[in-house]
Amino acid sequence: MKSGPVLGIEGTAWNLSAALFDDDLIKLVSDPYKPVQGGIHPREAAQHHASVITRVIGEVLDDGPKPVAIAFSQGPGLGPCLRIVGTAARALALSLKVPLIGVNHCVAHVEIGRFASGFDDPVVLYASGANTQVLGYLQGRYRIFGETLDIGIGNAIDKFARSQGLPHPGGPEIERLARQGSYFPLPYTVKGMDLAFSGLVSAAKDASAPLEDICYSFQETGFAMCTEVTERALSQTGKNEMILVGGVGANKRLQTMLREMCDDRGAAFSVPIPQYLGDNGAMIAYTGKIMFESGSTLPVELSRVNPSFRADQVEVTWRDEPVVSGNHEESATTRGAEAVVSFTDITATKTRVSKRYRHPELDKRLINERTRAEARLISEARRVGVRTPIIREITHDAIVMERIIGQKLKENLTPETLIETGRMIGRLHSSQIIHGDLTTCNFLVQGNKLWLIDFGLALTSSEIEHRGVDIHVLYQILESTSNDSDNLKKSFMKGYRELMPEADEILTREHEIELRGRYL
C-alpha cells in the first residue's frame, strides 16, 4: 500500500528532532539538548524538548505536504523525554485526524540503516550512548544476538571523558586525542556474544599514562570488543551483510575495524551518512512509514511510552523472511569467528586467526591466552565427565585434537537435546568451569551423545554471576534462532537442575543480567 509522507518525532534522550519522509527524506529539523556540564539530565532534557518541540515540528511542516500519519519514538529512552514526544504526537494526530504509529527507537536505527545501505538482511551493530547491541532479523522479529551487560559503549566513552574534564559528548574529543596516542593493555571483557565496559572505564580512569595513550587504548580495546561479538554473530547466523548504526558509529576507527573484519570474511559493510547515525527524526519517520504501509498503527489509548521497549518485543510486519541458503557441503576446513578448523579423518586442528582490526599487541595476547586456557579447560572438563575431544598437541596458536563427527546443536534443537545440554553445563558449573561461549554451534550431537567442542572463552569461577552470564548467552541464542525458545529453556533447566544445586539462584541471576540490557 502506497501511503504518502509520514511525520516522525524523535526525543528519546538528547536530541529533539522531527522529519517528513515519503519515498525519501523531505525535511529534517533537529534541536539537541546540550547540558552545561556532565551528562544528560533527564528532566532538563525534557524541559528543553518541551520548549522547542512546537517550533521544530512547525519548521518541518511549513510549506510541506500534509502527513498521512504521525510516528513517534515510543521507547526505549528517558521517561520524561519520551512523555513530551508522546503527548505532542497524540495531540497532533488527533488534530490532523491521521493515524498514530509508535516506533521502537532501536528498530528505527536498524531500518534507516537498511534504507541507506540497500542491504536486505544484515547483521547490525547498534552502538550508541545507552545501547550496544548486535541484532539480526529472524522469524518476524529483530533478535538480539549479543549486547552490553552493563553500560553502552557511548556512555562508557562519556564517563571516561567526564573524568578527564573533556566536553560532552566525549566521543569526538577522545577520537581526536587517540590519533596521537600509543597502545597499552586495558581490560578486554567479552562473554560469548555479550560484552561489558565498566572494567575498561575504571581502568582507564585510574591509568597513569598520557591522556592521548589512554584515549587510543580505550578505543582500541572497546571497539575491538564490539567488532569481535559482531563477527561472532556473522559466523553464527551465516549472514553476509553488516551495517553499523547509532551515534558512536560516526567514529572512524570503529568503522575501519568493522570494515576490515567484514572484508576478511567476505561480507558487505555499510554505515549510513552522519545525519542518519545519531538519534534523528528521519529514522522515526521512515520506520513509521513502512510500519504504516504494513498496517501497524496505534489506537490513542495504547500509545503510552515504554522506557524499556526492547527491539525483540516488536512484531515486524513489514519484512519477508529472508531466503536461507541450503548449501551445507562438507569441507576440509571450517571458519568460525576466531579460528579456522582443518580436518583429517581422525583429527581437528583449531588455529586461531590473527585479526587485522585488533592492535597487534592485543591480538597476540588474546591468541596466546585463549589458546592456553582452552587447552587446559578442555582437559579439565573431560576429567569431570563432560564429553570433549582428546587433545593431541598444543602450540601458541593451535590445538590438535580428536575429530568429533556430528550435527551442530543449532540444527537439532529438541527438548531431549536441551535436557542433555543442561546436564552437561550443570556438570561444568558444579566443577567451577565457566564455558564463556555457550552458542549452539559449540555443541555437536552424535547419536544420543552430546559433545562440547569449543572452550575458546572458558574460565574457572565459583561466582553465581559468571554462571548466570554463561546461561544468558545460551538463552539469547535460543531466543534468536528458535520459535520454541521458551520450551527449550525449560528443558535446559530440567537437565541443569539435576546436577547443579544452585540452579534456581543462578536462573534468578540470569534474569537480572537480562534486565541490565534495558535502556537505563
mmCIF file of C-alpha atoms in Angstrom, residues 1-7 21-24 68-71 99-103 111 114-115 284-298 315-320:
data_model
loop_
_atom_site.group_PDB
_atom_site.id
_atom_site.type_symbol
_atom_site.label_atom_id
_atom_site.label_comp_id
_atom_site.label_asym_id
_atom_site.label_seq_id
_atom_site.Cartn_x
_atom_site.Cartn_y
_atom_site.Cartn_z
ATOM 1 C CA MET A 1 0.000 0.000 0.000
ATOM 2 C CA LYS A 2 1.454 3.390 -1.050
ATOM 3 C CA SER A 3 0.813 5.835 1.763
ATOM 4 C CA GLY A 4 2.336 9.303 1.397
ATOM 5 C CA PRO A 5 4.548 11.370 3.712
ATOM 6 C CA VAL A 6 4.836 10.454 7.390
ATOM 7 C CA LEU A 7 5.923 12.881 10.110
ATOM 8 C CA PHE A 21 9.635 11.216 4.906
ATOM 9 C CA ASP A 22 7.974 9.890 1.766
ATOM 10 C CA ASP A 23 9.917 7.978 -0.880
ATOM 11 C CA ASP A 24 12.942 9.820 0.515
ATOM 12 C CA VAL A 68 -0.781 10.834 6.301
ATOM 13 C CA ALA A 69 0.354 9.573 9.739
ATOM 14 C CA ILE A 70 2.307 10.697 12.809
ATOM 15 C CA ALA A 71 5.123 8.474 14.065
ATOM 16 C CA PRO A 99 -3.225 7.560 12.406
ATOM 17 C CA LEU A 100 -0.626 7.354 15.179
ATOM 18 C CA ILE A 101 2.381 4.991 14.993
ATOM 19 C CA GLY A 102 4.608 4.100 17.945
ATOM 20 C CA VAL A 103 8.138 3.334 16.765
ATOM 21 C CA GLU A 111 15.622 0.355 9.433
ATOM 22 C CA ARG A 114 18.832 -0.787 5.839
ATOM 23 C CA PHE A 115 17.296 2.045 3.809
ATOM 24 C CA ILE A 284 11.357 7.559 13.113
ATOM 25 C CA ALA A 285 9.520 8.950 10.067
ATOM 26 C CA TYR A 286 10.913 6.294 7.702
ATOM 27 C CA THR A 287 10.212 3.405 10.071
ATOM 28 C CA GLY A 288 6.760 4.817 10.788
ATOM 29 C CA LYS A 289 6.102 4.928 7.062
ATOM 30 C CA ILE A 290 6.970 1.269 6.418
ATOM 31 C CA MET A 291 5.029 0.251 9.529
ATOM 32 C CA PHE A 292 2.006 2.263 8.362
ATOM 33 C CA GLU A 293 2.153 0.682 4.912
ATOM 34 C CA SER A 294 2.127 -2.760 6.546
ATOM 35 C CA GLY A 295 -0.888 -1.897 8.714
ATOM 36 C CA SER A 296 0.834 -1.173 12.042
ATOM 37 C CA THR A 297 -0.933 1.736 13.742
ATOM 38 C CA LEU A 298 -1.833 2.524 17.362
ATOM 39 C CA GLU A 315 6.371 -7.668 15.809
ATOM 40 C CA VAL A 316 7.938 -6.909 12.433
ATOM 41 C CA THR A 317 5.069 -6.848 9.933
ATOM 42 C CA TRP A 318 6.877 -5.077 7.096
ATOM 43 C CA ARG A 319 9.556 -7.662 6.248
ATOM 44 C CA ASP A 320 9.530 -11.001 4.471
#
